[in-house]
mmCIF file with all atom_site columns, C-alpha atoms and ligand atoms in Angstrom:
data_model
loop_
_atom_site.group_PDB
_atom_site.id
_atom_site.type_symbol
_atom_site.label_atom_id
_atom_site.label_alt_id
_atom_site.label_comp_id
_atom_site.label_asym_id
_atom_site.label_entity_id
_atom_site.label_seq_id
_atom_site.pdbx_PDB_ins_code
_atom_site.Cartn_x
_atom_site.Cartn_y
_atom_site.Cartn_z
_atom_site.occupancy
_atom_site.B_iso_or_equiv
_atom_site.pdbx_formal_charge
_atom_site.auth_seq_id
_atom_site.auth_comp_id
_atom_site.auth_asym_id
_atom_site.auth_atom_id
_atom_site.pdbx_PDB_model_num
ATOM   1   C  CA  . MET A 1 1   ? 21.625  11.541  -4.535  1.00 0.00 ? 1   MET A CA  1
ATOM   2   C  CA  . ILE A 1 2   ? 22.461  8.115   -3.009  1.00 0.00 ? 2   ILE A CA  1
ATOM   3   C  CA  . GLU A 1 3   ? 23.463  9.895   0.236   1.00 0.00 ? 3   GLU A CA  1
ATOM   4   C  CA  . PHE A 1 4   ? 19.766  10.706  0.720   1.00 0.00 ? 4   PHE A CA  1
ATOM   5   C  CA  . TYR A 1 5   ? 18.731  7.041   0.381   1.00 0.00 ? 5   TYR A CA  1
ATOM   6   C  CA  . PRO A 1 6   ? 18.003  6.556   4.133   1.00 0.00 ? 6   PRO A CA  1
ATOM   7   C  CA  . GLN A 1 7   ? 15.887  9.736   4.228   1.00 0.00 ? 7   GLN A CA  1
ATOM   8   C  CA  . ILE A 1 8   ? 13.921  8.744   1.112   1.00 0.00 ? 8   ILE A CA  1
ATOM   9   C  CA  . LYS A 1 9   ? 13.357  5.270   2.537   1.00 0.00 ? 9   LYS A CA  1
ATOM   10  C  CA  . PHE A 1 10  ? 12.185  6.886   5.781   1.00 0.00 ? 10  PHE A CA  1
ATOM   11  C  CA  . VAL A 1 11  ? 9.645   9.008   3.836   1.00 0.00 ? 11  VAL A CA  1
ATOM   12  C  CA  . HIS A 1 12  ? 8.500   5.863   1.955   1.00 0.00 ? 12  HIS A CA  1
ATOM   13  C  CA  . ILE A 1 13  ? 7.959   3.919   5.193   1.00 0.00 ? 13  ILE A CA  1
ATOM   14  C  CA  . LEU A 1 14  ? 6.311   6.891   6.925   1.00 0.00 ? 14  LEU A CA  1
ATOM   15  C  CA  . CYS A 1 15  ? 3.858   7.164   4.025   1.00 0.00 ? 15  CYS A CA  1
ATOM   16  C  CA  . VAL A 1 16  ? 3.226   3.395   4.203   1.00 0.00 ? 16  VAL A CA  1
ATOM   17  C  CA  . ILE A 1 17  ? 2.183   3.845   7.858   1.00 0.00 ? 17  ILE A CA  1
ATOM   18  C  CA  . LEU A 1 18  ? 0.107   6.983   7.167   1.00 0.00 ? 18  LEU A CA  1
ATOM   19  C  CA  . SER A 1 19  ? -1.565  5.474   4.091   1.00 0.00 ? 19  SER A CA  1
ATOM   20  C  CA  . GLY A 1 20  ? -2.495  2.254   5.913   1.00 0.00 ? 20  GLY A CA  1
ATOM   21  C  CA  . SER A 1 21  ? -3.754  4.188   8.944   1.00 0.00 ? 21  SER A CA  1
ATOM   22  C  CA  . LEU A 1 22  ? -5.900  6.521   6.855   1.00 0.00 ? 22  LEU A CA  1
ATOM   23  C  CA  . PHE A 1 23  ? -7.349  3.614   4.858   1.00 0.00 ? 23  PHE A CA  1
ATOM   24  C  CA  . THR A 1 24  ? -8.154  1.810   8.123   1.00 0.00 ? 24  THR A CA  1
ATOM   25  C  CA  . LEU A 1 25  ? -9.826  4.950   9.499   1.00 0.00 ? 25  LEU A CA  1
ATOM   26  C  CA  . ARG A 1 26  ? -11.934 5.365   6.349   1.00 0.00 ? 26  ARG A CA  1
ATOM   27  C  CA  . GLY A 1 27  ? -12.802 1.656   6.458   1.00 0.00 ? 27  GLY A CA  1
ATOM   28  C  CA  . VAL A 1 28  ? -13.992 1.974   10.043  1.00 0.00 ? 28  VAL A CA  1
ATOM   29  C  CA  . LEU A 1 29  ? -16.058 5.034   9.046   1.00 0.00 ? 29  LEU A CA  1
ATOM   30  C  CA  . MET A 1 30  ? -17.563 2.920   6.244   1.00 0.00 ? 30  MET A CA  1
ATOM   31  C  CA  . LEU A 1 31  ? -18.430 0.187   8.757   1.00 0.00 ? 31  LEU A CA  1
ATOM   32  C  CA  . LEU A 1 32  ? -20.097 2.840   10.939  1.00 0.00 ? 32  LEU A CA  1
ATOM   33  C  CA  . ARG A 1 33  ? -21.978 4.086   7.825   1.00 0.00 ? 33  ARG A CA  1
ATOM   34  C  CA  . SER A 1 34  ? -20.485 7.542   8.385   1.00 0.00 ? 34  SER A CA  1
ATOM   35  C  CA  . ARG A 1 35  ? -20.978 10.198  5.714   1.00 0.00 ? 35  ARG A CA  1
ATOM   36  C  CA  . PHE A 1 36  ? -17.331 11.228  6.281   1.00 0.00 ? 36  PHE A CA  1
ATOM   37  C  CA  . THR A 1 37  ? -15.981 8.001   4.693   1.00 0.00 ? 37  THR A CA  1
ATOM   38  C  CA  . ASN A 1 38  ? -15.452 9.711   1.352   1.00 0.00 ? 38  ASN A CA  1
ATOM   39  C  CA  . HIS A 1 39  ? -15.229 13.280  2.627   1.00 0.00 ? 39  HIS A CA  1
ATOM   40  C  CA  . VAL A 1 40  ? -13.245 15.450  0.218   1.00 0.00 ? 40  VAL A CA  1
ATOM   41  C  CA  . ALA A 1 41  ? -10.620 16.299  2.886   1.00 0.00 ? 41  ALA A CA  1
ATOM   42  C  CA  . LEU A 1 42  ? -9.921  12.613  3.587   1.00 0.00 ? 42  LEU A CA  1
ATOM   43  C  CA  . ARG A 1 43  ? -9.777  11.812  -0.131  1.00 0.00 ? 43  ARG A CA  1
ATOM   44  C  CA  . MET A 1 44  ? -7.330  14.667  -0.825  1.00 0.00 ? 44  MET A CA  1
ATOM   45  C  CA  . LEU A 1 45  ? -5.140  13.647  2.125   1.00 0.00 ? 45  LEU A CA  1
ATOM   46  C  CA  . SER A 1 46  ? -5.184  10.091  0.811   1.00 0.00 ? 46  SER A CA  1
ATOM   47  C  CA  . TYR A 1 47  ? -4.103  11.191  -2.710  1.00 0.00 ? 47  TYR A CA  1
ATOM   48  C  CA  . ALA A 1 48  ? -1.310  13.358  -1.255  1.00 0.00 ? 48  ALA A CA  1
ATOM   49  C  CA  . ILE A 1 49  ? 0.081   10.545  0.934   1.00 0.00 ? 49  ILE A CA  1
ATOM   50  C  CA  . ASP A 1 50  ? -0.138  7.917   -1.820  1.00 0.00 ? 50  ASP A CA  1
ATOM   51  C  CA  . THR A 1 51  ? 1.514   10.207  -4.375  1.00 0.00 ? 51  THR A CA  1
ATOM   52  C  CA  . THR A 1 52  ? 4.397   10.848  -1.943  1.00 0.00 ? 52  THR A CA  1
ATOM   53  C  CA  . LEU A 1 53  ? 4.647   7.103   -1.179  1.00 0.00 ? 53  LEU A CA  1
ATOM   54  C  CA  . LEU A 1 54  ? 4.929   6.204   -4.862  1.00 0.00 ? 54  LEU A CA  1
ATOM   55  C  CA  . THR A 1 55  ? 7.283   9.088   -5.685  1.00 0.00 ? 55  THR A CA  1
ATOM   56  C  CA  . ALA A 1 56  ? 9.620   7.915   -2.904  1.00 0.00 ? 56  ALA A CA  1
ATOM   57  C  CA  . ALA A 1 57  ? 9.294   4.329   -4.232  1.00 0.00 ? 57  ALA A CA  1
ATOM   58  C  CA  . LEU A 1 58  ? 10.307  5.475   -7.735  1.00 0.00 ? 58  LEU A CA  1
ATOM   59  C  CA  . MET A 1 59  ? 13.307  7.326   -6.290  1.00 0.00 ? 59  MET A CA  1
ATOM   60  C  CA  . LEU A 1 60  ? 14.361  4.235   -4.305  1.00 0.00 ? 60  LEU A CA  1
ATOM   61  C  CA  . ILE A 1 61  ? 14.261  1.885   -7.299  1.00 0.00 ? 61  ILE A CA  1
ATOM   62  C  CA  . THR A 1 62  ? 16.111  4.419   -9.445  1.00 0.00 ? 62  THR A CA  1
ATOM   63  C  CA  . LEU A 1 63  ? 18.863  4.709   -6.814  1.00 0.00 ? 63  LEU A CA  1
ATOM   64  C  CA  . LEU A 1 64  ? 19.015  0.936   -6.266  1.00 0.00 ? 64  LEU A CA  1
ATOM   65  C  CA  . HIS A 1 65  ? 18.857  0.097   -9.993  1.00 0.00 ? 65  HIS A CA  1
ATOM   66  C  CA  . GLN A 1 66  ? 16.358  -2.604  -9.066  1.00 0.00 ? 66  GLN A CA  1
ATOM   67  C  CA  . TYR A 1 67  ? 13.125  -2.512  -10.994 1.00 0.00 ? 67  TYR A CA  1
ATOM   68  C  CA  . PRO A 1 68  ? 9.687   -4.161  -11.010 1.00 0.00 ? 68  PRO A CA  1
ATOM   69  C  CA  . PHE A 1 69  ? 9.434   -6.855  -13.704 1.00 0.00 ? 69  PHE A CA  1
ATOM   70  C  CA  . VAL A 1 70  ? 13.184  -7.446  -13.214 1.00 0.00 ? 70  VAL A CA  1
ATOM   71  C  CA  . GLN A 1 71  ? 13.247  -8.097  -9.439  1.00 0.00 ? 71  GLN A CA  1
ATOM   72  C  CA  . ALA A 1 72  ? 10.544  -10.585 -8.408  1.00 0.00 ? 72  ALA A CA  1
ATOM   73  C  CA  . TRP A 1 73  ? 9.806   -8.991  -4.995  1.00 0.00 ? 73  TRP A CA  1
ATOM   74  C  CA  . LEU A 1 74  ? 9.256   -5.572  -6.626  1.00 0.00 ? 74  LEU A CA  1
ATOM   75  C  CA  . THR A 1 75  ? 7.022   -7.137  -9.292  1.00 0.00 ? 75  THR A CA  1
ATOM   76  C  CA  . VAL A 1 76  ? 4.880   -8.713  -6.562  1.00 0.00 ? 76  VAL A CA  1
ATOM   77  C  CA  . LYS A 1 77  ? 4.684   -5.351  -4.772  1.00 0.00 ? 77  LYS A CA  1
ATOM   78  C  CA  . VAL A 1 78  ? 3.390   -3.586  -7.888  1.00 0.00 ? 78  VAL A CA  1
ATOM   79  C  CA  . LEU A 1 79  ? 0.857   -6.339  -8.752  1.00 0.00 ? 79  LEU A CA  1
ATOM   80  C  CA  . PHE A 1 80  ? -0.465  -6.518  -5.197  1.00 0.00 ? 80  PHE A CA  1
ATOM   81  C  CA  . LEU A 1 81  ? -0.583  -2.730  -5.007  1.00 0.00 ? 81  LEU A CA  1
ATOM   82  C  CA  . VAL A 1 82  ? -2.972  -2.791  -7.995  1.00 0.00 ? 82  VAL A CA  1
ATOM   83  C  CA  . LEU A 1 83  ? -5.069  -5.455  -6.221  1.00 0.00 ? 83  LEU A CA  1
ATOM   84  C  CA  . TYR A 1 84  ? -5.034  -3.348  -3.025  1.00 0.00 ? 84  TYR A CA  1
ATOM   85  C  CA  . ILE A 1 85  ? -6.269  -0.278  -4.945  1.00 0.00 ? 85  ILE A CA  1
ATOM   86  C  CA  . VAL A 1 86  ? -9.115  -2.250  -6.577  1.00 0.00 ? 86  VAL A CA  1
ATOM   87  C  CA  . LEU A 1 87  ? -10.165 -3.734  -3.209  1.00 0.00 ? 87  LEU A CA  1
ATOM   88  C  CA  . GLY A 1 88  ? -9.936  -0.287  -1.596  1.00 0.00 ? 88  GLY A CA  1
ATOM   89  C  CA  . VAL A 1 89  ? -12.225 1.268   -4.211  1.00 0.00 ? 89  VAL A CA  1
ATOM   90  C  CA  . LEU A 1 90  ? -14.719 -1.594  -3.749  1.00 0.00 ? 90  LEU A CA  1
ATOM   91  C  CA  . ALA A 1 91  ? -14.606 -1.198  0.048   1.00 0.00 ? 91  ALA A CA  1
ATOM   92  C  CA  . LEU A 1 92  ? -14.984 2.574   0.228   1.00 0.00 ? 92  LEU A CA  1
ATOM   93  C  CA  . LYS A 1 93  ? -17.015 3.396   -2.862  1.00 0.00 ? 93  LYS A CA  1
ATOM   94  C  CA  . ARG A 1 94  ? -18.051 0.886   -5.464  1.00 0.00 ? 94  ARG A CA  1
ATOM   95  C  CA  . GLY A 1 95  ? -19.020 -2.202  -3.470  1.00 0.00 ? 95  GLY A CA  1
ATOM   96  C  CA  . ARG A 1 96  ? -22.672 -2.879  -4.362  1.00 0.00 ? 96  ARG A CA  1
ATOM   97  C  CA  . THR A 1 97  ? -23.633 -4.667  -1.158  1.00 0.00 ? 97  THR A CA  1
ATOM   98  C  CA  . ARG A 1 98  ? -22.608 -4.235  2.455   1.00 0.00 ? 98  ARG A CA  1
ATOM   99  C  CA  . ARG A 1 99  ? -21.134 -7.727  2.378   1.00 0.00 ? 99  ARG A CA  1
ATOM   100 C  CA  . ALA A 1 100 ? -18.995 -6.873  -0.690  1.00 0.00 ? 100 ALA A CA  1
ATOM   101 C  CA  . GLN A 1 101 ? -17.750 -3.705  1.021   1.00 0.00 ? 101 GLN A CA  1
ATOM   102 C  CA  . VAL A 1 102 ? -16.829 -5.427  4.288   1.00 0.00 ? 102 VAL A CA  1
ATOM   103 C  CA  . THR A 1 103 ? -15.175 -8.389  2.528   1.00 0.00 ? 103 THR A CA  1
ATOM   104 C  CA  . SER A 1 104 ? -13.186 -6.024  0.282   1.00 0.00 ? 104 SER A CA  1
ATOM   105 C  CA  . PHE A 1 105 ? -12.079 -3.974  3.293   1.00 0.00 ? 105 PHE A CA  1
ATOM   106 C  CA  . VAL A 1 106 ? -10.750 -7.013  5.169   1.00 0.00 ? 106 VAL A CA  1
ATOM   107 C  CA  . ALA A 1 107 ? -9.102  -8.398  1.998   1.00 0.00 ? 107 ALA A CA  1
ATOM   108 C  CA  . ALA A 1 108 ? -7.468  -4.998  1.290   1.00 0.00 ? 108 ALA A CA  1
ATOM   109 C  CA  . LEU A 1 109 ? -5.950  -4.927  4.804   1.00 0.00 ? 109 LEU A CA  1
ATOM   110 C  CA  . LEU A 1 110 ? -4.593  -8.472  4.358   1.00 0.00 ? 110 LEU A CA  1
ATOM   111 C  CA  . VAL A 1 111 ? -3.103  -7.552  0.962   1.00 0.00 ? 111 VAL A CA  1
ATOM   112 C  CA  . TYR A 1 112 ? -1.519  -4.425  2.484   1.00 0.00 ? 112 TYR A CA  1
ATOM   113 C  CA  . ALA A 1 113 ? 0.052   -6.474  5.270   1.00 0.00 ? 113 ALA A CA  1
ATOM   114 C  CA  . PHE A 1 114 ? 1.326   -8.980  2.684   1.00 0.00 ? 114 PHE A CA  1
ATOM   115 C  CA  . ILE A 1 115 ? 2.977   -6.181  0.646   1.00 0.00 ? 115 ILE A CA  1
ATOM   116 C  CA  . ILE A 1 116 ? 4.770   -5.015  3.806   1.00 0.00 ? 116 ILE A CA  1
ATOM   117 C  CA  . SER A 1 117 ? 6.004   -8.562  4.460   1.00 0.00 ? 117 SER A CA  1
ATOM   118 C  CA  . VAL A 1 118 ? 7.260   -8.813  0.850   1.00 0.00 ? 118 VAL A CA  1
ATOM   119 C  CA  . ALA A 1 119 ? 9.111   -5.498  1.285   1.00 0.00 ? 119 ALA A CA  1
ATOM   120 C  CA  . MET A 1 120 ? 10.692  -6.513  4.577   1.00 0.00 ? 120 MET A CA  1
ATOM   121 C  CA  . ALA A 1 121 ? 11.748  -9.960  3.361   1.00 0.00 ? 121 ALA A CA  1
ATOM   122 C  CA  . HIS A 1 122 ? 12.820  -8.770  -0.115  1.00 0.00 ? 122 HIS A CA  1
ATOM   123 C  CA  . ASN A 1 123 ? 11.147  -11.982 -1.149  1.00 0.00 ? 123 ASN A CA  1
ATOM   124 C  CA  . PRO A 1 124 ? 8.140   -12.372 -3.486  1.00 0.00 ? 124 PRO A CA  1
ATOM   125 C  CA  . TRP A 1 125 ? 6.578   -14.876 -1.056  1.00 0.00 ? 125 TRP A CA  1
ATOM   126 C  CA  . GLY A 1 126 ? 6.804   -12.417 1.829   1.00 0.00 ? 126 GLY A CA  1
ATOM   127 C  CA  . VAL A 1 127 ? 5.515   -13.859 5.086   1.00 0.00 ? 127 VAL A CA  1
ATOM   128 C  CA  . PHE A 1 128 ? 5.028   -17.272 3.424   1.00 0.00 ? 128 PHE A CA  1
ATOM   129 C  CA  . ALA A 1 129 ? 8.709   -17.605 2.409   1.00 0.00 ? 129 ALA A CA  1
ATOM   130 C  CA  . ARG A 1 130 ? 9.633   -19.403 5.648   1.00 0.00 ? 130 ARG A CA  1
ATOM   131 C  CA  . PHE A 1 131 ? 7.107   -22.187 4.894   1.00 0.00 ? 131 PHE A CA  1
ATOM   132 C  CA  . LEU A 1 132 ? 8.401   -22.686 1.372   1.00 0.00 ? 132 LEU A CA  1
ATOM   133 C  CA  . THR A 1 133 ? 12.144  -22.954 1.959   1.00 0.00 ? 133 THR A CA  1
HETATM 134 C  C1  . LIG B 2 .   ? 4.729   -0.434  -6.204  1.00 0.00 ? 201 LIG B C1  1
HETATM 135 C  C2  . LIG B 2 .   ? 5.304   0.536   -5.654  1.00 0.00 ? 201 LIG B C2  1
HETATM 136 C  C3  . LIG B 2 .   ? 6.461   0.326   -4.706  1.00 0.00 ? 201 LIG B C3  1
HETATM 137 C  C4  . LIG B 2 .   ? 7.777   0.189   -5.012  1.00 0.00 ? 201 LIG B C4  1
HETATM 138 C  C5  . LIG B 2 .   ? 8.405   0.195   -6.406  1.00 0.00 ? 201 LIG B C5  1
HETATM 139 C  C6  . LIG B 2 .   ? 8.507   0.063   -3.767  1.00 0.00 ? 201 LIG B C6  1
HETATM 140 C  C7  . LIG B 2 .   ? 9.871   -0.056  -3.647  1.00 0.00 ? 201 LIG B C7  1
HETATM 141 C  C8  . LIG B 2 .   ? 10.584  -0.139  -2.473  1.00 0.00 ? 201 LIG B C8  1
HETATM 142 C  C9  . LIG B 2 .   ? 12.008  -0.152  -2.347  1.00 0.00 ? 201 LIG B C9  1
HETATM 143 C  C10 . LIG B 2 .   ? 12.996  -0.086  -3.505  1.00 0.00 ? 201 LIG B C10 1
HETATM 144 C  C11 . LIG B 2 .   ? 12.304  -0.234  -1.023  1.00 0.00 ? 201 LIG B C11 1
HETATM 145 C  C12 . LIG B 2 .   ? 13.714  -0.194  -0.386  1.00 0.00 ? 201 LIG B C12 1
HETATM 146 C  C13 . LIG B 2 .   ? 14.228  -1.552  -0.037  1.00 0.00 ? 201 LIG B C13 1
HETATM 147 C  C14 . LIG B 2 .   ? 15.581  -1.470  0.656   1.00 0.00 ? 201 LIG B C14 1
HETATM 148 O  O1  . LIG B 2 .   ? 16.133  -0.394  0.911   1.00 0.00 ? 201 LIG B O1  1
HETATM 149 O  O2  . LIG B 2 .   ? 16.133  -2.512  0.951   1.00 0.00 ? 201 LIG B O2  1
HETATM 150 C  C15 . LIG B 2 .   ? 11.064  -0.299  -0.309  1.00 0.00 ? 201 LIG B C15 1
HETATM 151 C  C16 . LIG B 2 .   ? 10.957  -0.434  1.054   1.00 0.00 ? 201 LIG B C16 1
HETATM 152 C  C17 . LIG B 2 .   ? 9.775   -0.663  1.700   1.00 0.00 ? 201 LIG B C17 1
HETATM 153 N  N1  . LIG B 2 .   ? 8.508   -0.646  1.151   1.00 0.00 ? 201 LIG B N1  1
HETATM 154 FE FE1 . LIG B 2 .   ? 8.059   -0.199  -0.771  1.00 0.00 ? 201 LIG B FE1 1
HETATM 155 N  N2  . LIG B 2 .   ? 7.607   0.087   -2.733  1.00 0.00 ? 201 LIG B N2  1
HETATM 156 C  C18 . LIG B 2 .   ? 6.355   0.229   -3.263  1.00 0.00 ? 201 LIG B C18 1
HETATM 157 C  C19 . LIG B 2 .   ? 5.168   0.263   -2.576  1.00 0.00 ? 201 LIG B C19 1
HETATM 158 C  C20 . LIG B 2 .   ? 5.041   -0.094  -1.254  1.00 0.00 ? 201 LIG B C20 1
HETATM 159 C  C21 . LIG B 2 .   ? 3.793   -0.289  -0.566  1.00 0.00 ? 201 LIG B C21 1
HETATM 160 C  C22 . LIG B 2 .   ? 2.402   -0.084  -1.182  1.00 0.00 ? 201 LIG B C22 1
HETATM 161 C  C23 . LIG B 2 .   ? 4.084   -0.671  0.695   1.00 0.00 ? 201 LIG B C23 1
HETATM 162 C  C24 . LIG B 2 .   ? 3.168   -1.027  1.827   1.00 0.00 ? 201 LIG B C24 1
HETATM 163 C  C25 . LIG B 2 .   ? 2.057   -1.681  1.705   1.00 0.00 ? 201 LIG B C25 1
HETATM 164 C  C26 . LIG B 2 .   ? 5.536   -0.699  0.825   1.00 0.00 ? 201 LIG B C26 1
HETATM 165 C  C27 . LIG B 2 .   ? 6.237   -1.035  1.966   1.00 0.00 ? 201 LIG B C27 1
HETATM 166 C  C28 . LIG B 2 .   ? 7.592   -0.949  2.134   1.00 0.00 ? 201 LIG B C28 1
HETATM 167 C  C29 . LIG B 2 .   ? 8.299   -1.172  3.374   1.00 0.00 ? 201 LIG B C29 1
HETATM 168 C  C30 . LIG B 2 .   ? 7.671   -1.557  4.726   1.00 0.00 ? 201 LIG B C30 1
HETATM 169 C  C31 . LIG B 2 .   ? 9.677   -1.000  3.096   1.00 0.00 ? 201 LIG B C31 1
HETATM 170 C  C32 . LIG B 2 .   ? 10.853  -1.152  4.094   1.00 0.00 ? 201 LIG B C32 1
HETATM 171 C  C33 . LIG B 2 .   ? 11.387  -2.574  4.011   1.00 0.00 ? 201 LIG B C33 1
HETATM 172 C  C34 . LIG B 2 .   ? 12.602  -2.774  4.870   1.00 0.00 ? 201 LIG B C34 1
HETATM 173 O  O3  . LIG B 2 .   ? 12.450  -3.023  6.063   1.00 0.00 ? 201 LIG B O3  1
HETATM 174 O  O4  . LIG B 2 .   ? 13.716  -2.686  4.337   1.00 0.00 ? 201 LIG B O4  1
HETATM 175 N  N3  . LIG B 2 .   ? 6.071   -0.342  -0.387  1.00 0.00 ? 201 LIG B N3  1
HETATM 176 N  N4  . LIG B 2 .   ? 10.015  -0.238  -1.205  1.00 0.00 ? 201 LIG B N4  1
#
């Protein structure tokens, strides 16, 4: 199985790009007050991409024998992923006011970018690591 590690990582990263792009598209539709923001086709595509992303993530940690709540950078990824999901739901669906929706959308994008920096640095501080060492 380990021989497929590069391919699985490729699928993980591809899904990261697709997931972020689709969320951005839906966020822009929300800003434009489009009725397609939560269209069933976009929601289904989103579930499919995110399920593939997380399945690939589970395969990677199993192959690496590095797990969240053991490795700090993976713990941060999981915790910030939860925050990203909450902010995403507020931005696209549950935000009560326009201001709450827009703020949640921008915050979700920042959290997503931070998770990517944590992944690339293998460091729980991600992009901020260079200022702390
Ligand atoms: C919580 C679920 C997740 C887990 C357990 C997980 C786990 C992993 C693992 C084990 C790797 C391989 C690291 C390596 O080969 O050195 C990886 C790579 C990566 N992950 Fe995730 N991931 C998760 C979610 C995410 C999310 C939501 C994003 C984006 C926001 C993301 C972005 C990345 C990126 C960009 C890489 C490539 C880093 C590099 O350049 O080596 N991951 N992830």
